[in-house]
């Protein structure tokens, strides 16, 4: 199956839901005009990132008009949108929702909330407690939000759960402009490129990394969104720093070809992994 | 209690031992290693910083900028970045000499404006500074220096209102960390593009963006009296300061690790003391907590709230 995948590399406005709803709707119209089938927005694309005390003010519950309005945008193309989710008992989560055919299909709550250095997420939102692959019209997919992707254990679980498409909405701040390694460029971008490439190649899956742009309180989000083939090769890469709709054709037959060339999934030993993890767990519990 | 008001004019108090006139020397290798790691990708850094100015200023509906042009390298780099961000026609550099300032400072400031194509405005601060100190003729250099820095600040903020422009900061990371600036004086601004660049990085990036060589190469000075230089006051060069600060702050080396690398203990401890004692200059004034929700303690919003 061939389809057009896209990353909407946008710069949402901080805490301005109305402006961001319009921004998202505009990108959906642009993507529709290009015939895009799957459009992935960055992390917290509906709200902006450094929300702090704004979190409860911009939070949305699942069965609300706000969600139905976004779902309605997915009549013609599938959508991944990042937002602040409020649970029935008023927990707040950094979530990303998958919409298809006008319906909400799946929500991933970010599991690993960076709370160190310039990040303060766990002060404001709660931690998700699961990662699940889910069925889409493009096959089985999973969502990991930004820091989640720095935990290969989550990517491994998603792959074992059947995900052949890994969707990574992100809001990664730019840092590290040293030339010391001789390459130049952003240090954080180099690390991300090796992460996405590793997942694509090791799990023979397509990866859509959608990273935002713009500045919040002096912090730049660098963009550089990517769509990668199951061979590990980038199919398309967005510019650093500018708004862009990154579109490329994805052919699911390439998953098959990659698995023939490199049958890591066939050889993956779930029992060994579980046995060793249980042993480690027992030893940690003393 | 000069340490509570440490600025460019009082720091030598920390180093007024007999060897004060001699700069602290450091093993060349230690400096070279740090300088190599501090070398920035010029195109990338200048692009991020100009983008920062453009984004943060445009978001509040402003397109004009104003900054003090001293003739030194920090304000020169800020001016070049501001011109790149908003177009030089939207940037005004205010040159604010005092009657005892070195005439070369004004000439250098004009050279910066000419090369970056920004507009200039000259405001002589002598009348307002002298009028005040006629009542306090015994004031020392510390008080005079602080007063001048704060007079310049009020002029910049008046120009901000007059021009509908935001004030661009010109304090680099080295002087912010050492507290080598006047609180509510030269440290005041709306947006500071160079506050995360060490002084030696300011030099490197200044060369990269085309700041005139006469400005890049001259000895940094607060220009309060003839022959004054920052490095004489500090007791070490900016290369030395940056090598220590980079290892201590950015790389989080412990004191033991710094000494193990070969940094002299007096230098490490002196710099650590300056950083710690000037922490108050890098924070908002303390607010006594009474309510359930106190500004900046448990009332926390980004400045770009809703923008």
XYZ file of C-alpha atoms in Angstrom:
593
model
C 0.000 0.000 0.000
C 1.310 3.381 -0.964
C 0.197 6.506 0.859
C 1.318 10.086 1.430
C 2.613 10.731 4.942
C 3.259 14.247 6.182
C 4.702 16.077 9.181
C 3.197 19.497 9.839
C 6.199 21.427 11.104
C 4.372 24.332 12.726
C 4.930 26.869 15.519
C 1.862 26.861 17.774
C 1.142 29.908 19.934
C 1.617 29.376 23.635
C -1.694 28.814 25.392
C -3.753 30.266 22.551
C -6.210 27.503 21.657
C -8.246 29.551 19.181
C -5.202 30.573 17.159
C -3.852 27.027 17.186
C -7.150 25.441 16.124
C -7.069 27.738 13.108
C -3.430 26.918 12.460
C -4.202 23.187 12.517
C -7.263 23.561 10.289
C -5.191 25.571 7.797
C -2.510 22.859 7.682
C -5.195 20.196 7.173
C -6.567 22.144 4.174
C -3.053 22.481 2.724
C -2.359 18.792 3.245
C -5.697 17.812 1.701
C -4.830 19.870 -1.346
C -1.607 17.874 -1.672
C -3.443 14.579 -1.302
C -1.888 13.722 2.060
C -3.302 10.604 3.764
C -1.624 10.844 7.175
C -0.794 14.200 8.767
C 1.231 14.260 11.995
C 1.307 17.425 14.116
C 3.998 18.031 16.765
C 3.722 17.484 20.516
C 1.178 19.789 22.210
C 0.367 21.276 18.819
C -2.972 22.557 20.070
C -1.526 24.394 23.070
C 2.196 25.149 22.795
C 4.823 23.617 25.071
C 5.986 25.634 28.117
C 2.478 25.858 29.543
C 3.300 25.744 33.258
C 0.238 26.998 35.200
C -1.752 27.216 31.947
C -2.070 23.416 31.853
C -5.536 23.212 33.493
C -6.671 26.243 31.503
C -6.047 24.605 28.118
C -6.853 20.980 29.040
C -9.493 19.109 27.049
C -11.538 16.019 27.940
C -12.081 13.261 25.407
C -15.831 13.418 24.930
C -16.123 17.102 24.241
C -16.984 19.385 21.373
C -13.350 20.486 21.214
C -12.248 16.922 20.419
C -15.179 16.328 18.045
C -14.208 19.466 16.114
C -10.703 18.133 15.581
C -12.057 14.687 14.747
C -14.198 16.299 12.063
C -11.001 17.513 10.370
C -10.042 13.867 9.791
C -12.825 13.068 7.306
C -10.385 12.978 4.389
C -7.037 12.312 6.027
C -5.811 10.706 9.230
C -4.475 13.053 11.885
C -2.221 12.983 14.917
C -2.664 15.988 17.218
C -0.946 16.793 20.499
C -2.981 18.334 23.327
C -3.353 18.530 27.086
C -5.800 15.860 28.154
C -7.916 16.043 31.281
C -9.113 12.722 32.650
C -12.534 12.109 34.195
C -11.006 12.544 37.626
C -9.077 15.683 36.631
C -5.662 14.283 35.997
C -3.751 16.190 33.319
C -1.686 14.479 30.635
C 0.570 15.388 27.736
C -1.316 13.367 25.105
C -1.392 12.761 21.366
C -4.576 11.563 19.663
C -4.974 9.660 16.440
C -8.067 10.556 14.374
C -9.330 8.716 11.307
C -12.552 8.937 9.294
C -13.900 11.612 11.616
C -13.358 9.450 14.738
C -10.931 9.403 17.630
C -9.136 6.049 17.345
C -6.390 6.155 19.948
C -4.795 8.355 22.596
C -1.226 8.002 23.852
C -0.396 9.676 27.150
C 3.279 10.596 27.342
C 4.977 8.177 29.700
C 8.394 9.713 30.252
C 7.968 13.323 31.327
C 11.286 15.168 31.242
C 11.679 16.955 34.569
C 15.284 18.098 34.646
C 17.391 20.874 33.159
C 15.131 23.132 31.142
C 12.163 20.746 31.449
C 9.533 20.726 34.167
C 6.765 18.500 32.773
C 6.065 16.262 35.737
C 5.415 19.292 37.890
C 2.391 20.077 35.740
C 1.152 16.841 34.169
C 0.830 13.201 35.160
C 2.577 10.291 33.589
C 0.945 7.891 31.152
C 1.105 4.237 32.164
C 0.958 2.350 28.877
C 2.196 2.134 25.331
C -0.039 0.331 22.841
C 0.075 -0.315 19.138
C -3.254 0.261 17.368
C -4.748 -0.534 13.976
C -5.060 2.158 11.346
C -5.878 2.085 7.672
C -2.103 2.108 7.061
C -1.490 -0.948 9.235
C -0.518 -1.116 12.883
C 1.007 2.006 14.414
C 2.210 3.357 17.761
C 2.753 6.845 19.119
C 5.685 7.889 21.313
C 5.840 11.527 22.376
C 9.287 13.178 22.315
C 11.116 12.006 25.496
C 9.322 8.640 25.215
C 11.537 8.009 22.193
C 14.657 8.360 24.376
C 13.585 5.130 26.066
C 14.302 2.302 23.606
C 12.286 0.026 25.907
C 9.083 1.810 24.815
C 10.004 1.618 21.143
C 10.762 -2.080 21.633
C 7.383 -2.726 23.240
C 5.619 -0.824 20.460
C 7.381 -2.928 17.841
C 6.615 -6.197 19.657
C 2.995 -5.044 19.869
C 2.970 -4.938 16.089
C 3.731 -1.352 15.178
C 5.156 -1.038 11.671
C 4.662 2.720 11.776
C 6.148 4.721 14.630
C 4.738 8.222 15.074
C 6.812 10.631 17.165
C 5.263 14.060 17.789
C 7.908 16.253 19.435
C 8.761 19.671 20.832
C 12.528 19.460 21.051
C 14.373 22.606 22.207
C 17.486 23.662 20.280
C 20.748 23.446 22.224
C 24.387 22.702 21.580
C 25.886 24.945 18.879
C 29.513 23.972 19.438
C 31.722 23.281 16.472
C 34.023 21.130 18.593
C 33.159 17.849 16.905
C 34.137 19.304 13.555
C 30.658 18.943 12.089
C 28.861 22.022 13.323
C 25.089 21.943 13.415
C 22.865 21.355 16.414
C 24.031 18.726 18.883
C 20.447 17.771 19.782
C 19.491 17.301 16.136
C 22.355 14.853 15.602
C 21.165 12.738 18.525
C 17.570 12.735 17.283
C 18.652 11.722 13.807
C 20.508 8.755 15.203
C 17.509 7.762 17.373
C 14.935 7.839 14.564
C 17.320 6.094 12.217
C 18.023 3.385 14.763
C 14.329 2.631 15.375
C 13.527 2.590 11.672
C 16.412 0.221 10.927
C 16.290 -1.975 14.035
C 12.527 -2.551 13.952
C 12.138 -2.225 10.162
C 9.363 0.282 10.552
C 8.427 3.601 9.056
C 9.048 6.524 11.402
C 7.339 9.897 11.237
C 9.116 12.406 13.486
C 7.172 15.675 13.602
C 9.054 18.375 15.515
C 7.773 21.896 16.010
C 9.428 25.236 15.275
C 9.188 28.712 16.806
C 10.356 30.218 20.112
C 8.847 30.234 23.600
C 10.486 32.508 26.189
C 13.763 32.520 24.288
C 13.817 28.768 23.680
C 13.914 27.690 20.051
C 12.298 24.525 18.748
C 14.413 23.371 15.840
C 12.075 21.472 13.504
C 14.042 19.161 11.243
C 11.070 16.759 11.014
C 11.790 13.468 9.277
C 10.066 10.553 7.639
C 12.192 7.404 7.504
C 11.980 4.153 5.579
C 12.166 0.704 7.274
C 15.711 0.438 5.943
C 16.691 3.314 8.242
C 17.140 5.731 5.363
C 15.452 9.143 5.678
C 12.863 9.563 2.921
C 12.405 13.257 3.620
C 13.767 15.788 6.068
C 12.401 19.260 6.801
C 14.511 22.381 7.137
C 15.695 23.441 10.543
C 13.730 26.330 12.021
C 11.097 27.113 9.413
C 7.440 26.176 9.104
C 7.006 23.468 6.531
C 4.615 20.759 5.435
C 6.909 17.784 4.863
C 5.242 15.289 2.536
C 6.568 12.030 1.179
C 5.248 8.793 -0.257
C 5.421 5.773 1.990
C 5.191 2.258 0.574
C 4.243 -0.371 3.161
C 5.735 -3.024 0.853
C 9.104 -1.671 1.934
C 8.479 -3.101 5.400
C 8.291 -6.551 3.827
C 11.425 -5.952 1.789
C 13.331 -4.679 4.833
C 12.251 -7.690 6.929
C 13.528 -10.016 4.208
C 16.845 -8.181 4.069
C 17.164 -7.970 7.843
C 14.878 -10.377 9.765
C 15.469 -8.913 13.233
C 11.775 -9.115 14.104
C 11.615 -12.818 13.181
C 14.560 -13.494 15.483
C 13.411 -11.287 18.337
C 13.131 -13.524 21.424
C 10.246 -12.344 23.601
C 10.749 -15.138 26.134
C 14.410 -14.384 26.593
C 13.618 -10.696 27.054
C 10.872 -11.391 29.586
C 12.957 -13.943 31.479
C 15.878 -11.568 31.804
C 13.680 -8.597 32.677
C 11.978 -10.630 35.419
C 15.366 -11.674 36.761
C 16.508 -8.041 36.801
C 13.271 -6.985 38.420
C 13.664 -9.659 41.133
C 17.253 -8.653 41.801
C 16.288 -4.993 42.112
C 13.561 -5.837 44.561
C 16.225 -7.612 46.585
C 30.122 46.499 51.519
C 31.230 46.683 47.942
C 30.570 42.971 47.425
C 26.830 43.542 47.744
C 26.975 45.990 44.892
C 29.723 44.441 42.839
C 29.844 45.993 39.426
C 32.483 46.838 36.927
C 33.955 49.333 39.347
C 34.347 47.363 42.509
C 35.419 43.875 41.524
C 39.079 44.589 42.074
C 38.253 44.541 45.763
C 38.258 40.769 45.561
C 41.725 40.739 44.104
C 43.423 43.639 45.823
C 46.344 41.578 46.988
C 49.933 42.535 46.077
C 49.761 40.522 42.837
C 46.661 42.349 41.663
C 48.475 44.118 38.845
C 49.673 40.823 37.436
C 47.011 38.815 35.666
C 46.436 35.252 36.851
C 48.138 32.900 34.428
C 46.862 29.527 33.424
C 48.295 26.571 31.603
C 47.813 27.240 27.887
C 46.429 23.749 27.300
C 43.557 24.322 29.730
C 42.566 27.468 27.873
C 42.973 25.932 24.435
C 40.830 22.899 25.256
C 38.029 25.050 26.638
C 38.234 27.520 23.743
C 38.014 24.666 21.231
C 34.886 23.314 22.916
C 33.394 26.806 23.095
C 33.839 27.488 19.396
C 30.349 27.964 17.976
C 28.938 27.181 14.567
C 28.669 30.847 13.559
C 25.936 30.593 10.932
C 23.817 28.418 13.193
C 24.246 30.584 16.303
C 23.711 33.899 14.490
C 20.612 32.474 12.793
C 19.146 31.233 16.090
C 19.838 34.557 17.814
C 18.449 36.763 15.038
C 15.449 34.422 14.873
C 15.039 34.810 18.630
C 14.907 38.608 18.392
C 12.522 38.577 15.453
C 10.148 36.039 17.002
C 10.047 37.414 20.537
C 9.685 41.022 19.392
C 7.159 40.415 16.603
C 4.972 38.344 18.950
C 4.266 41.409 21.077
C 3.420 43.444 17.993
C 6.645 45.449 17.873
C 9.128 45.747 15.046
C 11.540 48.370 16.332
C 14.521 47.975 18.612
C 16.717 50.281 20.618
C 20.011 49.585 22.360
C 22.903 51.410 23.962
C 25.988 51.489 21.764
C 29.091 51.797 23.929
C 31.684 51.214 21.253
C 32.393 47.841 22.865
C 32.012 44.412 21.395
C 28.894 43.263 23.300
C 26.660 46.080 22.127
C 28.217 45.798 18.664
C 27.212 42.139 18.363
C 23.717 42.855 19.698
C 23.398 45.671 17.141
C 24.419 43.430 14.245
C 22.019 40.688 15.352
C 19.196 43.209 15.836
C 19.797 44.661 12.368
C 19.736 41.196 10.877
C 16.516 40.338 12.724
C 14.377 43.398 12.013
C 16.271 45.291 9.315
C 18.762 48.060 10.227
C 16.185 50.793 9.547
C 14.237 49.504 12.574
C 17.189 49.603 14.971
C 18.394 52.679 16.871
C 21.728 52.670 18.667
C 21.906 55.308 21.381
C 25.438 56.534 22.066
C 25.623 57.950 25.594
C 29.052 59.390 26.386
C 30.061 60.995 29.684
C 32.480 63.917 29.618
C 35.344 61.727 30.867
C 34.673 58.909 28.376
C 37.425 58.015 25.952
C 36.560 59.720 22.614
C 37.607 56.506 20.884
C 34.534 54.780 22.391
C 32.180 57.106 20.545
C 34.204 56.733 17.348
C 33.976 52.942 17.640
C 30.235 53.107 18.329
C 29.803 55.199 15.186
C 31.846 52.669 13.212
C 29.523 49.890 14.420
C 26.443 51.878 13.418
C 27.932 52.695 10.046
C 28.820 49.117 9.229
C 25.548 47.629 10.488
C 23.545 50.488 8.924
C 21.505 51.112 12.063
C 20.319 54.585 13.063
C 22.093 56.461 15.841
C 21.198 58.995 18.472
C 23.731 60.780 20.703
C 22.794 61.674 24.269
C 25.495 63.176 26.479
C 24.812 62.006 30.039
C 27.208 64.487 31.704
C 24.582 67.106 32.711
C 22.293 64.701 34.514
C 25.111 62.747 36.175
C 27.046 65.844 37.252
C 23.918 67.569 38.532
C 23.317 64.670 40.893
C 26.899 64.328 42.124
C 27.160 68.070 42.841
C 25.208 67.143 45.958
C 27.434 64.129 46.666
C 30.913 65.205 45.566
C 32.625 62.480 47.635
C 30.981 59.633 45.726
C 33.436 56.912 44.756
C 33.871 55.210 41.386
C 31.436 52.453 42.335
C 28.591 54.901 42.911
C 29.472 56.979 39.883
C 29.714 53.973 37.624
C 26.390 52.568 38.822
C 24.725 55.960 38.433
C 25.934 56.312 34.855
C 24.767 52.828 33.950
C 21.324 53.580 35.409
C 21.062 56.987 33.730
C 21.768 55.251 30.442
C 19.061 52.715 31.231
C 16.453 55.450 31.817
C 17.411 57.044 28.508
C 17.043 53.739 26.670
C 13.637 53.092 28.237
C 12.521 56.616 27.369
C 13.570 55.940 23.791
C 11.693 52.668 23.981
C 8.487 54.620 24.689
C 9.341 57.384 22.205
C 10.123 55.013 19.309
C 7.773 52.158 20.151
C 10.863 49.980 20.351
C 11.981 47.205 22.674
C 15.303 47.492 24.494
C 17.871 44.922 23.370
C 20.215 43.645 26.062
C 23.979 43.595 25.721
C 25.120 41.521 28.718
C 27.104 38.382 27.924
C 27.142 35.159 29.940
C 30.556 35.820 31.492
C 29.589 39.154 32.986
C 26.134 37.922 34.000
C 27.741 35.013 35.871
C 30.425 37.148 37.510
C 27.940 39.882 38.403
C 30.114 42.279 36.439
C 27.326 44.681 35.578
C 24.944 47.129 37.210
C 21.587 45.804 38.353
C 18.782 47.839 36.736
C 21.500 49.553 34.704
C 23.249 47.856 31.792
C 21.633 44.577 32.907
C 18.141 45.896 32.095
C 16.539 44.945 28.789
C 13.463 43.366 27.204
C 15.292 40.722 25.178
C 18.942 39.740 25.421
C 20.320 37.823 22.441
C 23.863 37.398 23.803
C 23.272 36.346 27.422
C 24.106 32.693 26.711
C 27.409 33.479 24.975
C 30.627 33.668 26.972
C 32.778 36.720 26.271
C 35.216 34.766 24.117
C 32.246 33.431 22.120
C 31.005 36.994 21.699
C 34.383 37.776 20.132
C 34.191 34.783 17.842
C 30.643 35.464 16.705
C 31.391 39.193 16.305
C 34.121 38.369 13.828
C 31.720 36.036 12.069
C 28.958 38.642 11.612
C 31.354 41.400 10.573
C 31.773 43.666 13.616
C 34.600 46.113 12.768
C 38.020 44.705 13.699
C 38.915 47.797 15.770
C 36.015 46.865 18.097
C 36.696 43.135 18.206
C 40.372 43.574 18.948
C 40.443 46.345 21.533
C 40.719 45.579 25.250
C 37.231 45.449 26.843
C 36.688 48.427 29.140
C 33.921 50.060 31.165
C 35.589 53.331 30.101
C 35.282 55.136 33.413
C 38.845 56.366 33.589
C 41.787 56.478 31.220
C 43.455 53.121 30.712
C 40.843 51.110 32.638
C 40.309 47.573 31.306
C 37.984 44.792 32.458
C 40.786 42.276 32.584
C 42.977 44.422 34.867
C 39.990 44.812 37.183
C 39.099 41.151 37.171
C 42.695 40.067 37.638
C 42.557 37.576 34.772
C 41.813 37.538 31.074
C 38.433 36.606 29.642
C 39.994 33.426 28.254
C 40.867 32.406 31.788
C 37.472 33.408 33.183
C 35.633 31.573 30.412
C 37.728 28.419 30.719
C 36.882 28.229 34.443
C 33.212 29.219 34.038
C 32.659 26.819 31.165
C 34.058 23.860 33.133
C 32.352 24.927 36.364
C 28.921 25.988 35.102
C 28.316 24.320 31.730
C 30.221 21.076 32.359
C 29.485 20.998 36.122
C 33.027 20.084 37.176
C 33.419 19.886 40.956
C 36.022 21.991 42.761
C 38.226 18.902 43.134
C 37.943 18.127 39.431
C 38.840 21.710 38.515
C 41.918 21.636 40.758
C 42.783 18.237 39.334
C 42.704 19.707 35.852
C 45.248 22.293 36.992
C 43.121 25.356 37.696
C 44.623 27.287 40.662
C 42.469 27.154 43.815
C 42.469 30.963 44.352
C 41.119 31.425 40.845
C 38.453 28.743 41.149
C 37.350 29.921 44.589
C 37.396 33.582 43.560
C 35.187 32.910 40.573
C 32.862 30.612 42.527
C 32.458 33.380 45.124
C 31.633 35.992 42.475
C 29.032 33.750 40.835
C 27.391 32.964 44.161
C 27.434 36.501 45.532
C 25.890 37.929 42.382
C 23.015 35.433 42.219
C 20.621 38.174 43.415
C 21.341 40.135 40.248
C 20.033 37.299 38.100
C 16.714 36.945 39.924
C 13.634 39.068 40.432
C 13.425 40.789 43.832
C 12.347 38.425 46.590
C 8.662 38.476 47.418
C 7.577 37.554 50.940
C 5.053 34.754 50.725
C 1.709 35.160 52.474
C -1.061 33.902 50.181
C -1.739 30.478 48.676
C -0.524 31.656 45.307
C 2.453 33.970 45.163
C 3.904 35.535 42.044
C 6.814 33.476 40.663
C 6.585 30.890 43.459
C 3.318 29.134 42.710
C 1.974 31.530 40.074
C 4.036 30.461 37.091
C 3.419 31.490 33.531
C 5.781 31.911 30.626
C 6.368 35.496 29.547
C 5.047 34.481 26.119
C 1.681 33.694 27.761
C -0.974 33.568 25.043
C 1.435 34.919 22.415
